[in-house]
Amino acid sequence: MHGRTTSNSYRIAVAPSSPTGPARTPTRTPRRRPSATSSQSGRGLAGRAHDAASWLVGGAGRTGVRRWMVLAGLSFGAVVLFSAGSAPAGVSLPSPSRGWSVLDWRKGDDAALLDNPDVPPVVDRSALEKLRLLEIHYGADEEAEPAYDGNDNRQAERYRARTKPNLDKPPLVVEIPEYVKPDPTAPVPPQRVQSDVLDEEVCGANGGRPCQFLVPAWLGEQETKAQQHLYQLGLLALALNRTLVLPNVSKSRLGTCYRNPFSFYYSPTSLSDLGIATISQEDFIAWTLRRDLPPSAQVVTMANAKATYTSGAVEIDSASDPTLVPSKPNRNLCLRAPRTRLDFAGHSPLAIYPPEGYHRNEASRLAFGESVVRTLQSAEVAARASRASSSREADGHALADVLTFNYELRFPMLSPSVAATFASSDSIAEPLPFEHFPYAETWSSLAAFLASRLSPFVAIHWRTETLSPSNLTPCASSLVTKLVALKRQYPQLRNVYLATDYPIEALDPAAFGETEAAHSGTFAKVVTPQHHAAMRRFLKDSRAKLKGEMELRLTTFSKEQAELQAEMDEAGGGLEAVLPPLLATQLSNLTSSDSDEPSSTFLALDALDSGLLGILDKLIAMRAQLFLTGVPGVGSSTAGACAKLSSFTNQLVQAREKVRGETEEEDGGEDGLWNTVAHFSLSGEEVD
């Protein structure tokens, strides 16, 4: 397209308006002196034109410059001077694409625009490319300017003077915007607010600092473990003097792409009660939309250790899309426009890898956590990750206003004391240790209501997904044997509540009710014929030994939900016919419709959100008089085990220990807990 010439400039091929041919040297015609004869005879128009042409091609002075060149230069200078000046009041400037345009003059094919000024000019992106090449041709990029130095006040003043908008001239057009078809159904955009005013409104007086947030955009594990990861990100936000954004939830997952707010699963004060400043995702998105200056943002990945990075590493990907996770380009973080106005363009994605084996002891975990904080505070890392268009930009290396995290770690890396050490404000108290988040009042009330209907009962948590298939059938037999022993020990037991990852409703829909939701999002990947055989054996033995001889009724949440529906049908009313008034109102509001009539169908919670099944299983099992689970394996092994030690079970055990310590009702009674946990083993022998 262009190339260097001996004059150290760029040459641009310009399409001529007429076919090119060999260069011709004009023949100089001697200047003819006027004579009396010619003047008296009155020469014709052709003769006068010939004389004028001869004069134009003649030289001027000793330099030999042609007179027509001088006239052309003067004319061009006059046009430039005229176009640079401001137009008088009431007089509009000519369109840059008409008449005097350099591109139009060279192309020579826009004469129709001069003849008909009502025809709009046609401009496409090729014009911008030609302008760029013209800029290169005239050497605009050859004068090296010194890098911007923020400590040089005079240089800063010169830079501001160059970049200050000139209100006397038209704005500089740098790109042709894409056309976006307006959507008549789109909501009215919120009114923009000055950044510092809005930041103080949202984040409070913060010494003039803008709001800075940490967003858990993607968390790598399901609901129970995700609570621990969110707490770790809360400690990191505290150490970085940022506010934690509470992610949305759905299907036992937490992240920015989900539809339900954090308060749908948990108490909205779960983390603030532990000493970590938070904001809801809804309020955070509203902040990005109302702020007059789009907040800057950066994608940060906390990945698991890599074999190639034995000592850990920090990766900065300056070539990938700044809104995506480079190692997982198909993973959507759901924070791009138009949902938010976050500006990712100025910062390259960052990935932090821990050293191999960092998780084996607390000291190495905390050392890694401290290095993460220092990395995210580092001006050098910010400079390397900056995608600022010019090194002269004063804030080009500033830390991003928003850090959006793709969090894949499995082990904790910070403690409350370490996080408080990094926090800049002395008024920030050390946060409390991690506790599982309190669930939303609606689900706690529903679980308490169902537990009261079942009481006294024994709850079983049996996770079969990770067990060796050969262990399933003997474990099923051992479970029935253990239930018989508990019934003999506690004759008042009436119900057995089963919480399992196996979809037991599929084996007997009439007995357990129907559900379309899976009990586990990962169970279908490992289910085997042995799983089906073991569960059939368990149901057969339980009917034979529990229902007839022991009068123990086996139930699940789906079965209890179906029975409530049957009671509603019999009563001929809405939810208030079978539930306490406040709980009925809370559940009705979850699926409110335009109709004012009460619903005659019990709310199918598994259809509303399949993650609610696991939450309600936990809440009901926490309230059971007896709790039973399988003997876990050692570490990650399940050899000889009937269960894997899971975070689900740990949460249940911790909650029951807390309740027993508070109530002091260890001697029995229908309203108290009779044990913390009991186990059934592969061999069927007593292990408690």
mmCIF file of N, CA and C in Angstrom, residues 531-630:
data_model
loop_
_atom_site.group_PDB
_atom_site.id
_atom_site.type_symbol
_atom_site.label_atom_id
_atom_site.label_comp_id
_atom_site.label_asym_id
_atom_site.label_seq_id
_atom_site.Cartn_x
_atom_site.Cartn_y
_atom_site.Cartn_z
ATOM 1 N N HIS A 531 -25.787 -48.555 41.082
ATOM 2 C CA HIS A 531 -26.548 -47.555 41.832
ATOM 3 C C HIS A 531 -28.035 -47.912 41.846
ATOM 4 N N HIS A 532 -28.572 -48.262 40.674
ATOM 5 C CA HIS A 532 -29.995 -48.611 40.597
ATOM 6 C C HIS A 532 -30.291 -49.872 41.422
ATOM 7 N N ALA A 533 -29.422 -50.861 41.321
ATOM 8 C CA ALA A 533 -29.649 -52.113 42.056
ATOM 9 C C ALA A 533 -29.607 -51.882 43.563
ATOM 10 N N ALA A 534 -28.666 -51.059 44.024
ATOM 11 C CA ALA A 534 -28.544 -50.808 45.461
ATOM 12 C C ALA A 534 -29.767 -50.077 45.997
ATOM 13 N N MET A 535 -30.273 -49.109 45.237
ATOM 14 C CA MET A 535 -31.439 -48.364 45.711
ATOM 15 C C MET A 535 -32.705 -49.222 45.691
ATOM 16 N N ARG A 536 -32.820 -50.096 44.698
ATOM 17 C CA ARG A 536 -33.975 -51.013 44.694
ATOM 18 C C ARG A 536 -33.913 -51.946 45.912
ATOM 19 N N ARG A 537 -32.723 -52.411 46.230
ATOM 20 C CA ARG A 537 -32.546 -53.281 47.397
ATOM 21 C C ARG A 537 -32.904 -52.528 48.679
ATOM 22 N N PHE A 538 -32.476 -51.285 48.761
ATOM 23 C CA PHE A 538 -32.779 -50.485 49.950
ATOM 24 C C PHE A 538 -34.287 -50.279 50.116
ATOM 25 N N LEU A 539 -34.988 -49.953 49.018
ATOM 26 C CA LEU A 539 -36.437 -49.744 49.099
ATOM 27 C C LEU A 539 -37.164 -51.037 49.479
ATOM 28 N N LYS A 540 -36.730 -52.150 48.915
ATOM 29 C CA LYS A 540 -37.371 -53.436 49.222
ATOM 30 C C LYS A 540 -37.201 -53.792 50.695
ATOM 31 N N ASP A 541 -35.968 -53.663 51.212
ATOM 32 C CA ASP A 541 -35.710 -54.012 52.610
ATOM 33 C C ASP A 541 -36.416 -53.050 53.562
ATOM 34 N N SER A 542 -36.452 -51.767 53.193
ATOM 35 C CA SER A 542 -37.094 -50.799 54.082
ATOM 36 C C SER A 542 -38.591 -51.047 54.193
ATOM 37 N N ARG A 543 -39.224 -51.449 53.077
ATOM 38 C CA ARG A 543 -40.658 -51.760 53.143
ATOM 39 C C ARG A 543 -40.903 -52.991 54.033
ATOM 40 N N ALA A 544 -40.049 -53.973 53.885
ATOM 41 C CA ALA A 544 -40.250 -55.227 54.618
ATOM 42 C C ALA A 544 -39.974 -55.068 56.105
ATOM 43 N N LYS A 545 -38.935 -54.341 56.475
ATOM 44 C CA LYS A 545 -38.497 -54.300 57.869
ATOM 45 C C LYS A 545 -38.936 -53.040 58.618
ATOM 46 N N LEU A 546 -39.086 -51.932 57.895
ATOM 47 C CA LEU A 546 -39.381 -50.677 58.581
ATOM 48 C C LEU A 546 -40.863 -50.367 58.633
ATOM 49 N N LYS A 547 -41.512 -50.462 57.477
ATOM 50 C CA LYS A 547 -42.914 -50.047 57.419
ATOM 51 C C LYS A 547 -43.816 -51.006 58.176
ATOM 52 N N GLY A 548 -43.626 -52.308 57.959
ATOM 53 C CA GLY A 548 -44.519 -53.268 58.603
ATOM 54 C C GLY A 548 -44.172 -53.505 60.047
ATOM 55 N N GLU A 549 -42.925 -53.900 60.314
ATOM 56 C CA GLU A 549 -42.530 -54.303 61.662
ATOM 57 C C GLU A 549 -42.298 -53.116 62.580
ATOM 58 N N MET A 550 -41.664 -52.063 62.070
ATOM 59 C CA MET A 550 -41.247 -50.953 62.914
ATOM 60 C C MET A 550 -42.153 -49.720 62.814
ATOM 61 N N GLU A 551 -43.036 -49.702 61.832
ATOM 62 C CA GLU A 551 -43.921 -48.562 61.611
ATOM 63 C C GLU A 551 -43.130 -47.270 61.401
ATOM 64 N N LEU A 552 -42.089 -47.376 60.616
ATOM 65 C CA LEU A 552 -41.308 -46.207 60.211
ATOM 66 C C LEU A 552 -41.670 -45.857 58.766
ATOM 67 N N ARG A 553 -41.988 -44.616 58.540
ATOM 68 C CA ARG A 553 -42.402 -44.146 57.216
ATOM 69 C C ARG A 553 -41.216 -43.477 56.532
ATOM 70 N N LEU A 554 -40.859 -43.959 55.328
ATOM 71 C CA LEU A 554 -39.760 -43.382 54.554
ATOM 72 C C LEU A 554 -40.299 -42.258 53.679
ATOM 73 N N THR A 555 -39.644 -41.105 53.710
ATOM 74 C CA THR A 555 -40.129 -39.959 52.946
ATOM 75 C C THR A 555 -38.957 -39.140 52.416
ATOM 76 N N THR A 556 -39.280 -38.249 51.471
ATOM 77 C CA THR A 556 -38.327 -37.292 50.898
ATOM 78 C C THR A 556 -39.028 -35.941 50.800
ATOM 79 N N PHE A 557 -38.283 -34.924 50.390
ATOM 80 C CA PHE A 557 -38.911 -33.606 50.249
ATOM 81 C C PHE A 557 -39.991 -33.636 49.170
ATOM 82 N N SER A 558 -39.733 -34.330 48.063
ATOM 83 C CA SER A 558 -40.734 -34.391 46.993
ATOM 84 C C SER A 558 -42.028 -35.029 47.487
ATOM 85 N N LYS A 559 -41.902 -36.038 48.335
ATOM 86 C CA LYS A 559 -43.105 -36.692 48.861
ATOM 87 C C LYS A 559 -43.874 -35.749 49.784
ATOM 88 N N GLU A 560 -43.169 -34.999 50.624
ATOM 89 C CA GLU A 560 -43.843 -34.044 51.507
ATOM 90 C C GLU A 560 -44.516 -32.935 50.704
ATOM 91 N N GLN A 561 -43.870 -32.521 49.637
ATOM 92 C CA GLN A 561 -44.451 -31.490 48.772
ATOM 93 C C GLN A 561 -45.738 -31.994 48.120
ATOM 94 N N ALA A 562 -45.732 -33.261 47.669
ATOM 95 C CA ALA A 562 -46.928 -33.843 47.051
ATOM 96 C C ALA A 562 -48.064 -33.980 48.064
ATOM 97 N N GLU A 563 -47.736 -34.292 49.306
ATOM 98 C CA GLU A 563 -48.784 -34.419 50.314
ATOM 99 C C GLU A 563 -49.407 -33.066 50.645
ATOM 100 N N LEU A 564 -48.612 -32.012 50.647
ATOM 101 C CA LEU A 564 -49.169 -30.677 50.866
ATOM 102 C C LEU A 564 -50.119 -30.298 49.737
ATOM 103 N N GLN A 565 -49.767 -30.667 48.515
ATOM 104 C CA GLN A 565 -50.654 -30.400 47.380
ATOM 105 C C GLN A 565 -51.977 -31.149 47.542
ATOM 106 N N ALA A 566 -51.900 -32.398 47.984
ATOM 107 C CA ALA A 566 -53.131 -33.171 48.188
ATOM 108 C C ALA A 566 -54.005 -32.533 49.261
ATOM 109 N N GLU A 567 -53.388 -32.008 50.317
ATOM 110 C CA GLU A 567 -54.161 -31.338 51.364
ATOM 111 C C GLU A 567 -54.795 -30.052 50.845
ATOM 112 N N MET A 568 -54.079 -29.334 49.972
ATOM 113 C CA MET A 568 -54.657 -28.124 49.376
ATOM 114 C C MET A 568 -55.862 -28.470 48.514
ATOM 115 N N ASP A 569 -55.743 -29.536 47.732
ATOM 116 C CA ASP A 569 -56.866 -29.946 46.879
ATOM 117 C C ASP A 569 -58.082 -30.323 47.727
ATOM 118 N N GLU A 570 -57.825 -30.997 48.823
ATOM 119 C CA GLU A 570 -58.937 -31.417 49.682
ATOM 120 C C GLU A 570 -59.594 -30.219 50.362
ATOM 121 N N ALA A 571 -58.761 -29.242 50.761
ATOM 122 C CA ALA A 571 -59.309 -28.060 51.435
ATOM 123 C C ALA A 571 -59.946 -27.088 50.453
ATOM 124 N N GLY A 572 -59.556 -27.167 49.175
ATOM 125 C CA GLY A 572 -60.115 -26.274 48.172
ATOM 126 C C GLY A 572 -59.676 -24.834 48.320
ATOM 127 N N GLY A 573 -58.503 -24.594 48.875
ATOM 128 C CA GLY A 573 -57.997 -23.233 49.051
ATOM 129 C C GLY A 573 -56.601 -23.073 48.498
ATOM 130 N N GLY A 574 -55.957 -21.975 48.875
ATOM 131 C CA GLY A 574 -54.600 -21.698 48.432
ATOM 132 C C GLY A 574 -53.578 -22.179 49.437
ATOM 133 N N LEU A 575 -52.378 -21.597 49.374
ATOM 134 C CA LEU A 575 -51.304 -22.009 50.270
ATOM 135 C C LEU A 575 -51.657 -21.767 51.725
ATOM 136 N N GLU A 576 -52.444 -20.720 51.965
ATOM 137 C CA GLU A 576 -52.793 -20.413 53.352
ATOM 138 C C GLU A 576 -53.651 -21.498 53.993
ATOM 139 N N ALA A 577 -54.179 -22.415 53.163
ATOM 140 C CA ALA A 577 -54.997 -23.499 53.720
ATOM 141 C C ALA A 577 -54.147 -24.557 54.401
ATOM 142 N N VAL A 578 -52.852 -24.643 54.059
ATOM 143 C CA VAL A 578 -52.000 -25.694 54.624
ATOM 144 C C VAL A 578 -50.749 -25.146 55.289
ATOM 145 N N LEU A 579 -50.438 -23.851 55.095
ATOM 146 C CA LEU A 579 -49.218 -23.269 55.645
ATOM 147 C C LEU A 579 -49.566 -22.125 56.589
ATOM 148 N N PRO A 580 -48.664 -21.773 57.488
ATOM 149 C CA PRO A 580 -48.865 -20.576 58.303
ATOM 150 C C PRO A 580 -49.011 -19.342 57.409
ATOM 151 N N PRO A 581 -49.783 -18.334 57.814
ATOM 152 C CA PRO A 581 -50.074 -17.182 56.938
ATOM 153 C C PRO A 581 -48.829 -16.477 56.403
ATOM 154 N N LEU A 582 -47.854 -16.206 57.274
ATOM 155 C CA LEU A 582 -46.661 -15.494 56.818
ATOM 156 C C LEU A 582 -45.890 -16.315 55.795
ATOM 157 N N LEU A 583 -45.712 -17.603 56.056
ATOM 158 C CA LEU A 583 -44.992 -18.470 55.120
ATOM 159 C C LEU A 583 -45.751 -18.584 53.802
ATOM 160 N N ALA A 584 -47.080 -18.687 53.859
ATOM 161 C CA ALA A 584 -47.877 -18.755 52.634
ATOM 162 C C ALA A 584 -47.698 -17.497 51.802
ATOM 163 N N THR A 585 -47.648 -16.340 52.461
ATOM 164 C CA THR A 585 -47.447 -15.074 51.739
ATOM 165 C C THR A 585 -46.061 -15.020 51.113
ATOM 166 N N GLN A 586 -45.042 -15.446 51.852
ATOM 167 C CA GLN A 586 -43.673 -15.425 51.326
ATOM 168 C C GLN A 586 -43.538 -16.319 50.097
ATOM 169 N N LEU A 587 -44.105 -17.512 50.146
ATOM 170 C CA LEU A 587 -44.022 -18.420 49.006
ATOM 171 C C LEU A 587 -44.837 -17.902 47.827
ATOM 172 N N SER A 588 -45.984 -17.296 48.101
ATOM 173 C CA SER A 588 -46.805 -16.751 47.015
ATOM 174 C C SER A 588 -46.082 -15.623 46.305
ATOM 175 N N ASN A 589 -45.340 -14.809 47.033
ATOM 176 C CA ASN A 589 -44.630 -13.682 46.421
ATOM 177 C C ASN A 589 -43.522 -14.134 45.482
ATOM 178 N N LEU A 590 -43.005 -15.349 45.682
ATOM 179 C CA LEU A 590 -41.936 -15.839 44.814
ATOM 180 C C LEU A 590 -42.420 -16.081 43.396
ATOM 181 N N THR A 591 -43.695 -16.387 43.237
ATOM 182 C CA THR A 591 -44.261 -16.647 41.906
ATOM 183 C C THR A 591 -45.480 -15.768 41.694
ATOM 184 N N SER A 592 -45.379 -14.512 42.112
ATOM 185 C CA SER A 592 -46.511 -13.601 41.967
ATOM 186 C C SER A 592 -46.822 -13.405 40.500
ATOM 187 N N SER A 593 -48.094 -13.283 40.170
ATOM 188 C CA SER A 593 -48.547 -13.084 38.798
ATOM 189 C C SER A 593 -49.499 -11.909 38.763
ATOM 190 N N ASP A 594 -49.996 -11.618 37.567
ATOM 191 C CA ASP A 594 -50.924 -10.505 37.413
ATOM 192 C C ASP A 594 -52.272 -10.807 38.050
ATOM 193 N N SER A 595 -52.554 -12.071 38.271
ATOM 194 C CA SER A 595 -53.846 -12.455 38.837
ATOM 195 C C SER A 595 -53.851 -12.222 40.346
ATOM 196 N N ASP A 596 -54.951 -11.678 40.848
ATOM 197 C CA ASP A 596 -55.092 -11.439 42.281
ATOM 198 C C ASP A 596 -55.616 -12.657 43.020
ATOM 199 N N GLU A 597 -56.036 -13.675 42.269
ATOM 200 C CA GLU A 597 -56.586 -14.860 42.901
ATOM 201 C C GLU A 597 -55.462 -15.722 43.469
ATOM 202 N N PRO A 598 -55.642 -16.289 44.652
ATOM 203 C CA PRO A 598 -54.597 -17.145 45.237
ATOM 204 C C PRO A 598 -54.398 -18.402 44.409
ATOM 205 N N SER A 599 -53.145 -18.859 44.380
ATOM 206 C CA SER A 599 -52.824 -20.054 43.612
ATOM 207 C C SER A 599 -53.438 -21.278 44.275
ATOM 208 N N SER A 600 -53.972 -22.166 43.445
ATOM 209 C CA SER A 600 -54.548 -23.406 43.965
ATOM 210 C C SER A 600 -53.570 -24.562 43.848
ATOM 211 N N THR A 601 -52.322 -24.267 43.430
ATOM 212 C CA THR A 601 -51.301 -25.299 43.270
ATOM 213 C C THR A 601 -50.136 -24.994 44.192
ATOM 214 N N PHE A 602 -49.690 -26.003 44.934
ATOM 215 C CA PHE A 602 -48.539 -25.788 45.805
ATOM 216 C C PHE A 602 -47.313 -25.487 44.957
ATOM 217 N N LEU A 603 -46.527 -24.542 45.420
ATOM 218 C CA LEU A 603 -45.363 -24.095 44.673
ATOM 219 C C LEU A 603 -44.380 -25.247 44.462
ATOM 220 N N ALA A 604 -44.083 -25.566 43.192
ATOM 221 C CA ALA A 604 -43.111 -26.618 42.873
ATOM 222 C C ALA A 604 -41.715 -26.019 42.984
ATOM 223 N N LEU A 605 -41.086 -26.187 44.125
ATOM 224 C CA LEU A 605 -39.815 -25.519 44.380
ATOM 225 C C LEU A 605 -38.704 -26.048 43.493
ATOM 226 N N ASP A 606 -38.762 -27.338 43.132
ATOM 227 C CA ASP A 606 -37.727 -27.877 42.265
ATOM 228 C C ASP A 606 -37.796 -27.245 40.881
ATOM 229 N N ALA A 607 -38.999 -26.854 40.431
ATOM 230 C CA ALA A 607 -39.123 -26.174 39.145
ATOM 231 C C ALA A 607 -38.694 -24.718 39.254
ATOM 232 N N LEU A 608 -38.907 -24.122 40.419
ATOM 233 C CA LEU A 608 -38.485 -22.739 40.628
ATOM 234 C C LEU A 608 -36.972 -22.627 40.617
ATOM 235 N N ASP A 609 -36.300 -23.529 41.313
ATOM 236 C CA ASP A 609 -34.832 -23.556 41.349
ATOM 237 C C ASP A 609 -34.425 -24.893 41.952
ATOM 238 N N SER A 610 -33.776 -25.728 41.153
ATOM 239 C CA SER A 610 -33.405 -27.065 41.632
ATOM 240 C C SER A 610 -32.435 -27.011 42.802
ATOM 241 N N GLY A 611 -31.713 -25.910 42.965
ATOM 242 C CA GLY A 611 -30.801 -25.795 44.096
ATOM 243 C C GLY A 611 -31.503 -25.736 45.434
ATOM 244 N N LEU A 612 -32.799 -25.410 45.420
ATOM 245 C CA LEU A 612 -33.543 -25.343 46.679
ATOM 246 C C LEU A 612 -33.702 -26.711 47.326
ATOM 247 N N LEU A 613 -33.676 -27.787 46.521
ATOM 248 C CA LEU A 613 -33.822 -29.129 47.091
ATOM 249 C C LEU A 613 -32.700 -29.430 48.077
ATOM 250 N N GLY A 614 -31.469 -29.148 47.695
ATOM 251 C CA GLY A 614 -30.346 -29.397 48.594
ATOM 252 C C GLY A 614 -30.393 -28.512 49.825
ATOM 253 N N ILE A 615 -30.786 -27.246 49.647
ATOM 254 C CA ILE A 615 -30.870 -26.333 50.790
ATOM 255 C C ILE A 615 -31.922 -26.806 51.786
ATOM 256 N N LEU A 616 -33.091 -27.186 51.283
ATOM 257 C CA LEU A 616 -34.157 -27.644 52.179
ATOM 258 C C LEU A 616 -33.811 -28.983 52.826
ATOM 259 N N ASP A 617 -33.121 -29.861 52.092
ATOM 260 C CA ASP A 617 -32.654 -31.108 52.710
ATOM 261 C C ASP A 617 -31.766 -30.807 53.920
ATOM 262 N N LYS A 618 -30.854 -29.847 53.761
ATOM 263 C CA LYS A 618 -29.971 -29.498 54.878
ATOM 264 C C LYS A 618 -30.747 -28.900 56.048
ATOM 265 N N LEU A 619 -31.643 -27.967 55.735
ATOM 266 C CA LEU A 619 -32.383 -27.286 56.795
ATOM 267 C C LEU A 619 -33.289 -28.245 57.563
ATOM 268 N N ILE A 620 -33.880 -29.217 56.863
ATOM 269 C CA ILE A 620 -34.735 -30.202 57.541
ATOM 270 C C ILE A 620 -33.884 -31.158 58.370
ATOM 271 N N ALA A 621 -32.754 -31.621 57.803
ATOM 272 C CA ALA A 621 -31.886 -32.550 58.537
ATOM 273 C C ALA A 621 -31.277 -31.896 59.771
ATOM 274 N N MET A 622 -31.033 -30.582 59.727
ATOM 275 C CA MET A 622 -30.510 -29.888 60.905
ATOM 276 C C MET A 622 -31.479 -29.966 62.079
ATOM 277 N N ARG A 623 -32.780 -30.086 61.778
ATOM 278 C CA ARG A 623 -33.814 -30.069 62.812
ATOM 279 C C ARG A 623 -34.274 -31.473 63.210
ATOM 280 N N ALA A 624 -33.697 -32.505 62.589
ATOM 281 C CA ALA A 624 -34.099 -33.882 62.904
ATOM 282 C C ALA A 624 -33.618 -34.268 64.297
ATOM 283 N N GLN A 625 -34.418 -35.088 64.993
ATOM 284 C CA GLN A 625 -33.994 -35.551 66.315
ATOM 285 C C GLN A 625 -32.738 -36.419 66.216
ATOM 286 N N LEU A 626 -32.633 -37.201 65.143
ATOM 287 C CA LEU A 626 -31.453 -38.034 64.911
ATOM 288 C C LEU A 626 -30.931 -37.778 63.502
ATOM 289 N N PHE A 627 -29.603 -37.816 63.366
ATOM 290 C CA PHE A 627 -28.985 -37.635 62.052
ATOM 291 C C PHE A 627 -28.049 -38.803 61.799
ATOM 292 N N LEU A 628 -28.131 -39.361 60.588
ATOM 293 C CA LEU A 628 -27.405 -40.580 60.234
ATOM 294 C C LEU A 628 -26.732 -40.402 58.882
ATOM 295 N N THR A 629 -25.471 -40.825 58.791
ATOM 296 C CA THR A 629 -24.750 -40.786 57.521
ATOM 297 C C THR A 629 -23.778 -41.961 57.472
ATOM 298 N N GLY A 630 -23.204 -42.201 56.284
ATOM 299 C CA GLY A 630 -22.293 -43.327 56.124
ATOM 300 C C GLY A 630 -20.917 -43.045 56.692
#
